[in-house]
GROMACS .gro file of C-alpha atoms in nm:
model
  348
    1UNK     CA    1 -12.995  11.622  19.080
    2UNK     CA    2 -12.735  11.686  19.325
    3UNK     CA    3 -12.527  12.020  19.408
    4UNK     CA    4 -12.244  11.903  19.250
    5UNK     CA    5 -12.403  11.819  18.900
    6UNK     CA    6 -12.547  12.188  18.898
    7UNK     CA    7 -12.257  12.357  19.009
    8UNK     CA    8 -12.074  12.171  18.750
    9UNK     CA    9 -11.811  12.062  19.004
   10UNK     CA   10 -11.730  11.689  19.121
   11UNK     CA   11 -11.689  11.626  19.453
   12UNK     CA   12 -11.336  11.544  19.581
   13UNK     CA   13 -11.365  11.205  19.608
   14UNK     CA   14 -11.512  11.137  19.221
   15UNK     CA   15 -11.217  11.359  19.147
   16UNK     CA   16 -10.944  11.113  19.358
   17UNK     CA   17 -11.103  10.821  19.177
   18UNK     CA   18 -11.117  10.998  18.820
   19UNK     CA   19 -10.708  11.036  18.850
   20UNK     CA   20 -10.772  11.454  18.868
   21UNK     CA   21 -10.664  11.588  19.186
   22UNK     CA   22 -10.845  11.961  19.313
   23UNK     CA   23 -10.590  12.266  19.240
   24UNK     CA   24 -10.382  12.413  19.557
   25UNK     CA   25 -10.534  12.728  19.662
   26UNK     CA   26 -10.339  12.998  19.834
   27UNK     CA   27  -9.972  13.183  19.759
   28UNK     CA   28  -9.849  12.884  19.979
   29UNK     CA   29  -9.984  12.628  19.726
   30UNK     CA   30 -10.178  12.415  19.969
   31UNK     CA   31 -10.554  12.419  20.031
   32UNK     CA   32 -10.640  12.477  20.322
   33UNK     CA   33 -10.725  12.207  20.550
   34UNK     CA   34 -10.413  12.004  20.285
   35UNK     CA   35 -10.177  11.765  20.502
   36UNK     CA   36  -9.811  11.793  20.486
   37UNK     CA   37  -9.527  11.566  20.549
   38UNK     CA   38  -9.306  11.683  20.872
   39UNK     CA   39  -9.034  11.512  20.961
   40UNK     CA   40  -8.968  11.492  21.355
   41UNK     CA   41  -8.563  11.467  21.395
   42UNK     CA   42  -8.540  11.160  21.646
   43UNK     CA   43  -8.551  11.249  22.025
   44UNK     CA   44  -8.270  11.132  22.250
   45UNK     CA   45  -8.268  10.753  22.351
   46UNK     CA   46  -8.203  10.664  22.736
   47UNK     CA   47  -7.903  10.388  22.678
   48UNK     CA   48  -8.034  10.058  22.879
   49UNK     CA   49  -7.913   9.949  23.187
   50UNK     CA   50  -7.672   9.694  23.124
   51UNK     CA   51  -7.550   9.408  23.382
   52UNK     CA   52  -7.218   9.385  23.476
   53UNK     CA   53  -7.070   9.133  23.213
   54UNK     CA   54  -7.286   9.363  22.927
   55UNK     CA   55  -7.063   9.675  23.039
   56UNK     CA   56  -6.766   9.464  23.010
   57UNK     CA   57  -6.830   9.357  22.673
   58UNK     CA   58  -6.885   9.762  22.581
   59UNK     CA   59  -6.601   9.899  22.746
   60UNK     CA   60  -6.371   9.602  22.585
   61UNK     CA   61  -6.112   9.771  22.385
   62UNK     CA   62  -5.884   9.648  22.124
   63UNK     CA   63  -5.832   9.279  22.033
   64UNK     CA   64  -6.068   8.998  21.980
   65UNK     CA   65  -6.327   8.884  22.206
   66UNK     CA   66  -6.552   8.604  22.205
   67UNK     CA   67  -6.919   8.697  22.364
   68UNK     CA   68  -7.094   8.384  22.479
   69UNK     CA   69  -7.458   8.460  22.467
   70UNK     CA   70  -7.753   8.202  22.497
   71UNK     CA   71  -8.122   8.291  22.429
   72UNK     CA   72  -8.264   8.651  22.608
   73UNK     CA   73  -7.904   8.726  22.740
   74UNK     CA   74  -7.907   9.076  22.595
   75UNK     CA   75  -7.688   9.007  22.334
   76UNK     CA   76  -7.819   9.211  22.042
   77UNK     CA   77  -7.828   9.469  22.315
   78UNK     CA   78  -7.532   9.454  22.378
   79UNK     CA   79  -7.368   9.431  22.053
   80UNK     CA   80  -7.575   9.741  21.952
   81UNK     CA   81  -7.424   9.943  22.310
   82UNK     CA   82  -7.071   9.826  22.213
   83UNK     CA   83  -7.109   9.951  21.850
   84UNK     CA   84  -7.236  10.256  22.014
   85UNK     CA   85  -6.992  10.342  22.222
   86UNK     CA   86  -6.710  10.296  21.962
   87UNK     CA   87  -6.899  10.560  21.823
   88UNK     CA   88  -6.909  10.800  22.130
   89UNK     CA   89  -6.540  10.747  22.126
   90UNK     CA   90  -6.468  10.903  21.813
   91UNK     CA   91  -6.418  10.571  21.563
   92UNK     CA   92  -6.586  10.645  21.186
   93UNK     CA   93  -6.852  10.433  21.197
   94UNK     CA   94  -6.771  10.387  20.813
   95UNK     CA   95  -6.442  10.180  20.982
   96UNK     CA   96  -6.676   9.945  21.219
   97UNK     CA   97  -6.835   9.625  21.033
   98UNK     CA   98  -7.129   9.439  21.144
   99UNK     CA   99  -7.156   9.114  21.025
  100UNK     CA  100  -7.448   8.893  21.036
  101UNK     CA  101  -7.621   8.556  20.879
  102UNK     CA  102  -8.007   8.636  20.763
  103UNK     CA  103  -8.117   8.946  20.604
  104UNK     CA  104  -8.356   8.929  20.850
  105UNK     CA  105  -8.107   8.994  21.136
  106UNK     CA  106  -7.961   9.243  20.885
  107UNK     CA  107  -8.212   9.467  20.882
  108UNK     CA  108  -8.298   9.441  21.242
  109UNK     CA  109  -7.958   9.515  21.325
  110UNK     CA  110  -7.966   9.812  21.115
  111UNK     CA  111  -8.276   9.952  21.270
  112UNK     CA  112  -8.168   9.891  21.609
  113UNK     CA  113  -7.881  10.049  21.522
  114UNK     CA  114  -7.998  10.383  21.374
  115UNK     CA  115  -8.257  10.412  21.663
  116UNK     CA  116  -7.982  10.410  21.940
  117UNK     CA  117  -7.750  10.661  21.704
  118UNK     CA  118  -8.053  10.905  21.682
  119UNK     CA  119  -8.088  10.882  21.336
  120UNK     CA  120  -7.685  10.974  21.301
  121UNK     CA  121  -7.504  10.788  21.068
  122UNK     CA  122  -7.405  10.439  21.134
  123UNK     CA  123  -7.212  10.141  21.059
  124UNK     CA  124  -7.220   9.902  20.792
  125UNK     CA  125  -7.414   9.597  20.925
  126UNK     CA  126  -7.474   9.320  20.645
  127UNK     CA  127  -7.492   8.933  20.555
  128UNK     CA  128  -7.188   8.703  20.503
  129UNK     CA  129  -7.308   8.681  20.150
  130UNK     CA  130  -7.375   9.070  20.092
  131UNK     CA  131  -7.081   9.149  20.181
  132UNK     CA  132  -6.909   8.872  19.942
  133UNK     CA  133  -7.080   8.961  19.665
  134UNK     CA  134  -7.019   9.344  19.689
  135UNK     CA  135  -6.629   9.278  19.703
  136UNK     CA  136  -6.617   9.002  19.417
  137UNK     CA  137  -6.847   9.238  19.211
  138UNK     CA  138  -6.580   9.534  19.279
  139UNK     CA  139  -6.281   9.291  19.175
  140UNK     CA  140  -6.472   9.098  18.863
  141UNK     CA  141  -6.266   9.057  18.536
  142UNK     CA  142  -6.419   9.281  18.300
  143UNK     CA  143  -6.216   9.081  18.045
  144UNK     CA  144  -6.382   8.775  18.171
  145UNK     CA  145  -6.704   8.832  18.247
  146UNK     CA  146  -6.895   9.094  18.058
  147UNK     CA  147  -7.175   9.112  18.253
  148UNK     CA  148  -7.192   9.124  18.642
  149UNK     CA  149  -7.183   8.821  18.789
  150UNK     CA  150  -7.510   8.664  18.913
  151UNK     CA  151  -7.608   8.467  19.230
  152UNK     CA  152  -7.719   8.099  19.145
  153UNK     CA  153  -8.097   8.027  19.306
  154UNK     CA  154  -8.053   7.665  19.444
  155UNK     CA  155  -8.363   7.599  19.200
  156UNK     CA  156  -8.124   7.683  18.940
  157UNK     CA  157  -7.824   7.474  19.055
  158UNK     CA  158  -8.044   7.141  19.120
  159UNK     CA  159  -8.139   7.212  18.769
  160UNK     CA  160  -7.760   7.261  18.664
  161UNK     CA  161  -7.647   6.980  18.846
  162UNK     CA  162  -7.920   6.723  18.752
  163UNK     CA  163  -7.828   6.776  18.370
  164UNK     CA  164  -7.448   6.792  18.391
  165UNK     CA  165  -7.503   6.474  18.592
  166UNK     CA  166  -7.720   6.288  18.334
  167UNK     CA  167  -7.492   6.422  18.072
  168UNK     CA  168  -7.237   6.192  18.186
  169UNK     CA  169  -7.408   5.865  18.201
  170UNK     CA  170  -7.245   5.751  17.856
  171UNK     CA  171  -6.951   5.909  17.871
  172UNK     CA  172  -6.633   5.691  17.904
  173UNK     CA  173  -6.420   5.915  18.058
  174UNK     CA  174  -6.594   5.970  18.406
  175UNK     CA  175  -6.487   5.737  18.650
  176UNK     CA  176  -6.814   5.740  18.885
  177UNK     CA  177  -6.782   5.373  19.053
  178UNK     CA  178  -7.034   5.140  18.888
  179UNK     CA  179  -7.254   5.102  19.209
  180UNK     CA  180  -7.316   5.441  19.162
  181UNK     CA  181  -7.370   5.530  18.785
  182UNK     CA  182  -7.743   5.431  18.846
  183UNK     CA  183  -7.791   5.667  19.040
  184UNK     CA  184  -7.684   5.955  18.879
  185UNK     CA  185  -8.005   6.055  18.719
  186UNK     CA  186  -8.175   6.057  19.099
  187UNK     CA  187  -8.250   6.377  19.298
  188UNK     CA  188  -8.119   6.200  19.588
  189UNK     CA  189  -7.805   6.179  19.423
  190UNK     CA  190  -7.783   6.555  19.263
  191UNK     CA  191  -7.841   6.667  19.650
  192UNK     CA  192  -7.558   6.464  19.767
  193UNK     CA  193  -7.353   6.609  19.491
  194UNK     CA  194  -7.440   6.955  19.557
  195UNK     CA  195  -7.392   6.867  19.922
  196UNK     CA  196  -7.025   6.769  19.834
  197UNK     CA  197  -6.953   7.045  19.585
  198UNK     CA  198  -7.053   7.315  19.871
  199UNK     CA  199  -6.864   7.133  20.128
  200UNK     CA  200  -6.575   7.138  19.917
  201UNK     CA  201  -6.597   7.510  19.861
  202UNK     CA  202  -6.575   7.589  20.214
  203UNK     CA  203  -6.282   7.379  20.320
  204UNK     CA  204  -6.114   7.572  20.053
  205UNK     CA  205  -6.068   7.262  19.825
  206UNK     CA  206  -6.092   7.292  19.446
  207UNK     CA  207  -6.091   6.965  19.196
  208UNK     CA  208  -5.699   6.887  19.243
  209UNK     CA  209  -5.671   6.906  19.598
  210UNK     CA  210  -6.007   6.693  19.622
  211UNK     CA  211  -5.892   6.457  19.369
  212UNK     CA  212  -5.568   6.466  19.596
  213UNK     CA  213  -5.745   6.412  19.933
  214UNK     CA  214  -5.982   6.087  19.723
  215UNK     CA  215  -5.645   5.921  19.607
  216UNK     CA  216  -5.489   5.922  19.983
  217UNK     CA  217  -5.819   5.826  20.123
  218UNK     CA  218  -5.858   5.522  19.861
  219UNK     CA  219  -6.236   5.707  19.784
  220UNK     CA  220  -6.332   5.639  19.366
  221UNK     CA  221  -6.653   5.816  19.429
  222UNK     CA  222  -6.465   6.143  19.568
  223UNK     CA  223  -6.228   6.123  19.311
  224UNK     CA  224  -6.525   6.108  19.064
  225UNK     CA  225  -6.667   6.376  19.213
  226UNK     CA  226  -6.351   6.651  19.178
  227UNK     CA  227  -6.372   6.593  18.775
  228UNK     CA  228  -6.778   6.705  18.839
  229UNK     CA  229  -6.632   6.981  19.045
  230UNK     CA  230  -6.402   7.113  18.784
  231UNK     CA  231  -6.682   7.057  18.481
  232UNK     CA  232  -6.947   7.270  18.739
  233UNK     CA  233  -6.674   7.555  18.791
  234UNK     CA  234  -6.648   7.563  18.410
  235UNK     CA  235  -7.010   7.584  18.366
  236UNK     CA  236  -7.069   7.883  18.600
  237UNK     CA  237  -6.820   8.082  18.461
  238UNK     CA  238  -6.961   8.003  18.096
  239UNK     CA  239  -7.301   8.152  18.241
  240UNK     CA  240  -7.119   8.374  18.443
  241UNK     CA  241  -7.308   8.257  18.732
  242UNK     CA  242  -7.175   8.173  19.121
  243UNK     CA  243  -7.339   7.936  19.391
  244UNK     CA  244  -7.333   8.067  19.703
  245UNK     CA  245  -6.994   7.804  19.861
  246UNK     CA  246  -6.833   7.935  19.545
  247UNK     CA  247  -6.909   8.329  19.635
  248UNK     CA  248  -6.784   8.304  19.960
  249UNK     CA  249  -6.460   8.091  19.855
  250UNK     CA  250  -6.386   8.346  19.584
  251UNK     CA  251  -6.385   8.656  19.830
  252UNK     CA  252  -6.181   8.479  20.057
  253UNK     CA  253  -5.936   8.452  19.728
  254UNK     CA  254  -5.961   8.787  19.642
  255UNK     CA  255  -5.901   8.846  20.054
  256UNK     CA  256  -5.542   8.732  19.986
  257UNK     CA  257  -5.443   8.910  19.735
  258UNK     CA  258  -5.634   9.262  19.719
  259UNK     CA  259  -5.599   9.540  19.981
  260UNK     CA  260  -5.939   9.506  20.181
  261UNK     CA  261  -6.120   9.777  20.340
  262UNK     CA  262  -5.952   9.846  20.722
  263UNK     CA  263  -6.152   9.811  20.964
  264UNK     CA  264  -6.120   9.951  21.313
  265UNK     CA  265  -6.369   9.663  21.462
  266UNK     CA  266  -6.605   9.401  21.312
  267UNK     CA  267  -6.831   9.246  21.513
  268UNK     CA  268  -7.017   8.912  21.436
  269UNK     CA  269  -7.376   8.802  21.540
  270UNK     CA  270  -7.448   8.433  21.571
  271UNK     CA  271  -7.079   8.320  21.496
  272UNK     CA  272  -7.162   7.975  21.556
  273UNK     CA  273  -7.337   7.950  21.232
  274UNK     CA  274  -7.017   8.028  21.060
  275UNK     CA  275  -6.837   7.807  20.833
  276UNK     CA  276  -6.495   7.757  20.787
  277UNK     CA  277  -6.496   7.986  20.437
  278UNK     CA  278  -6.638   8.267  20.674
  279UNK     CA  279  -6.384   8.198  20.938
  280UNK     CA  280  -6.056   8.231  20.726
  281UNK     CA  281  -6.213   8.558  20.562
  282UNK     CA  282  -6.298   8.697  20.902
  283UNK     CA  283  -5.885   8.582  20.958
  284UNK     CA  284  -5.817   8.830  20.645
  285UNK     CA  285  -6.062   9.090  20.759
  286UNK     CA  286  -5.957   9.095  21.148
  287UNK     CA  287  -5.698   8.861  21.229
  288UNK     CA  288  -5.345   8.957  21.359
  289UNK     CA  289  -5.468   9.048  21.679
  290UNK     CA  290  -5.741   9.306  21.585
  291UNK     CA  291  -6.012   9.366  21.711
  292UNK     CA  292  -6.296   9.142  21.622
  293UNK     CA  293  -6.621   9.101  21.881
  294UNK     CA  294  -6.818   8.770  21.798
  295UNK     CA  295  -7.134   8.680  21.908
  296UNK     CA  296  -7.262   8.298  21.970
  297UNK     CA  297  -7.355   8.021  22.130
  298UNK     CA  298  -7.254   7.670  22.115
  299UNK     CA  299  -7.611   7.536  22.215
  300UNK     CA  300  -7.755   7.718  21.945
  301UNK     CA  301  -7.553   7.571  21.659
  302UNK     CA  302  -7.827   7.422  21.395
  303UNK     CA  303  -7.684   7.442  21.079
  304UNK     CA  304  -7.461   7.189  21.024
  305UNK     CA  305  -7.649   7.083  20.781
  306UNK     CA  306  -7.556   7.333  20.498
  307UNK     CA  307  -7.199   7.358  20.644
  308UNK     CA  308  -7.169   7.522  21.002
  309UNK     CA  309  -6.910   7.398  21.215
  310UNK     CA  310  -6.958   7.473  21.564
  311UNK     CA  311  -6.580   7.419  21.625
  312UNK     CA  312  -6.563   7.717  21.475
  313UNK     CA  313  -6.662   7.951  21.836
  314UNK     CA  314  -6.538   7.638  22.059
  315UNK     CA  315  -6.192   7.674  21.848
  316UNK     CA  316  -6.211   8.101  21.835
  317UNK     CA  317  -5.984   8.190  22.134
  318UNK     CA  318  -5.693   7.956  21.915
  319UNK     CA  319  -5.834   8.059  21.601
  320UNK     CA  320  -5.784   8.456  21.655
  321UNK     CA  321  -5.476   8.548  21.882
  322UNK     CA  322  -5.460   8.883  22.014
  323UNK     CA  323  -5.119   9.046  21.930
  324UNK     CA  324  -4.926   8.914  22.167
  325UNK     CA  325  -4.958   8.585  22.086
  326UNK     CA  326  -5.207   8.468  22.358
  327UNK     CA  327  -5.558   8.346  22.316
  328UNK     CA  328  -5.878   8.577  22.272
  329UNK     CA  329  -6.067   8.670  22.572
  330UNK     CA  330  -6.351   8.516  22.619
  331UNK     CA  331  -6.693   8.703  22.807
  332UNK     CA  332  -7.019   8.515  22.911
  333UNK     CA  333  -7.364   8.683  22.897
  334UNK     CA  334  -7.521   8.481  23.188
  335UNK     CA  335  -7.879   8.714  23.280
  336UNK     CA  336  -8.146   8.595  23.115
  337UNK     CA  337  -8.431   8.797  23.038
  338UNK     CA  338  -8.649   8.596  22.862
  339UNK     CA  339  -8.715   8.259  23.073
  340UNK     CA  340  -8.673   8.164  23.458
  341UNK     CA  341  -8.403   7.976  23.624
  342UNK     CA  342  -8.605   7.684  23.624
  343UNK     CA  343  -8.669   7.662  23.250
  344UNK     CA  344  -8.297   7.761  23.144
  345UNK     CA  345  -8.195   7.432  23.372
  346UNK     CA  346  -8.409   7.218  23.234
  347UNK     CA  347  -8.263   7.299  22.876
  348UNK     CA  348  -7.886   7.231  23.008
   0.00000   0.00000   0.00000
């Protein structure tokens, strides 16, 4: 028999498994030998040494400025040093925006963020869609909606889609062209649909100014598809329910018409992802000639696909006038970091 059956005690790690934990010992309630949690305030960070077109982008003042940046340029770096130093200055970092397209990047931005702050407080850096949802959830109809409103999961709208889609295979109003009314029970069809519908959303076109743009383009198939626009639009406010082309279009809505949060700079990582939704509420958030610092690269523009529109950086010096009237400045990021000369050419 061991000591610890005679004793009548069990030894600590029977007691850990058992779900009892051994009593603290001591006026200090901890046993001895007992770890504690310290936390170690975050030691000062060395800022990087920055090239000569990084410093320019930091020290850029008011106004907008477009940051060309291809791959291992230093452009997070530099976006982080520039947020920075508004900071330094003096500007509430509650009144600088950091906008971004992944969570991913999100959270990385964050991070990199609160490490080169010290652990200080520091700006609001969030997704397109984060940041849409959070101001249509703070202007939603309470009247309308009694329940927040809810994000669509594209399972969810294939599903939606693909029934409101067969649901109109006998009916005699819809006036899908014959050549296509086979079809409309196919998932190649539903994607091409929901393809439509979101590109819709982000040219800011609703079902009578598509239905416009089918009968001046002589297109029976777009036409066909506004009336599906308007019946989807009806069905996600029944379920009280938003895709993500609609989220976006509705806080560039409410954009218009309620007073947004003023910002003193927003800056923009990977702006050539952007679509043109994003671009007119980045107008509402930082146009006029403030100051807005975006991030991108042409080359790197992928995304077409689900709606980016790399005219949208090649068009940004027209697109966002600084105050006086005259086009944004425009910076290139040139050093790479990350691959020799050799390898860079070869990609050009």
């Amino acid at each position: 028999m061991s000591s610890s059956s005679t004793t009548g005690h069990v030894p600590y790690p029977q007691q850990v498994r058992q779900g009892v934990l051994p009593r603290p010992h001591g006026r200090s309630g901890r046993s001895p030998g007992a770890y504690r949690l310290v936390r170690t305030p975050p030691g000062p960070v060395n800022p990087p040494l920055l090239d000569a077109a990084q410093r320019a982008v930091v020290d850029h003042g008011d106004g907008p400025l477009l940051v060309l940046a291809g791959p291992g340029t230093g452009k997070t770096t530099t976006l982080v040093e520039a947020v920075a130093a508004r900071i330094a200055a003096g500007t509430d970092p509650s009144r600088i925006l950091v906008l971004t397209f992944s969570r991913k990047a999100a959270v990385e931005l964050r991070d990199r963020m609160a490490l080169r702050l010290g652990g200080a407080r520091g700006p609001q850096a969030t997704t397109f869609h984060s940041y849409c949802y959070a101001l249509v959830r703070a202007h939603q109809d309470a009247d309308l909606f009694a329940e927040p409103l809810r994000l669509l999961s594209g399972p969810e709208q294939d599903v939606t889609v693909r029934e409101l889609l067969a649901g109109q295979i006998g009916l005699p109003g819809v006036r899908w062209p014959d050549e296509l009314r086979a079809c409309l029970t196919t998932r190649g069809f539903a994607d091409e649909v929901r393809a439509v519908l979101a590109r819709s959303r982000e040219l800011g076109l609703g079902p009578d100014s598509l239905a416009r743009f089918a009968a001046r383009t002589g297109r029976p198939d777009w036409g066909a598809a506004a009336s599906f626009l308007a019946e989807y639009l009806d069905v996600l406010d029944l379920q009280g329910v938003l895709d993500y082309a609609e989220l976006v279009h509705r806080a560039v809505l409410l954009a218009d018409d309620v007073a947004l949060p003023g910002y003193d700079a927003v800056f923009v990582d990977e702006y050539q992802d952007t679509d043109p939704a994003q671009v007119r509420l980045l107008r509402a958030l930082a146009g006029g000639g403030r100051t807005l610092v975006a991030f991108g690269d042409p080359d790197q523009s992928i995304y077409a696909f689900r709606g980016a529109d790399v005219n949208g950086i090649l068009d940004f010096p027209e697109a966002f006038p600084r105050a006086d009237g005259g086009p944004a400045g425009v910076a290139v990021l040139t050093t790479s970091r990350r691959s020799g000369a050799a390898l860079l050419a070869a990609t050009r």
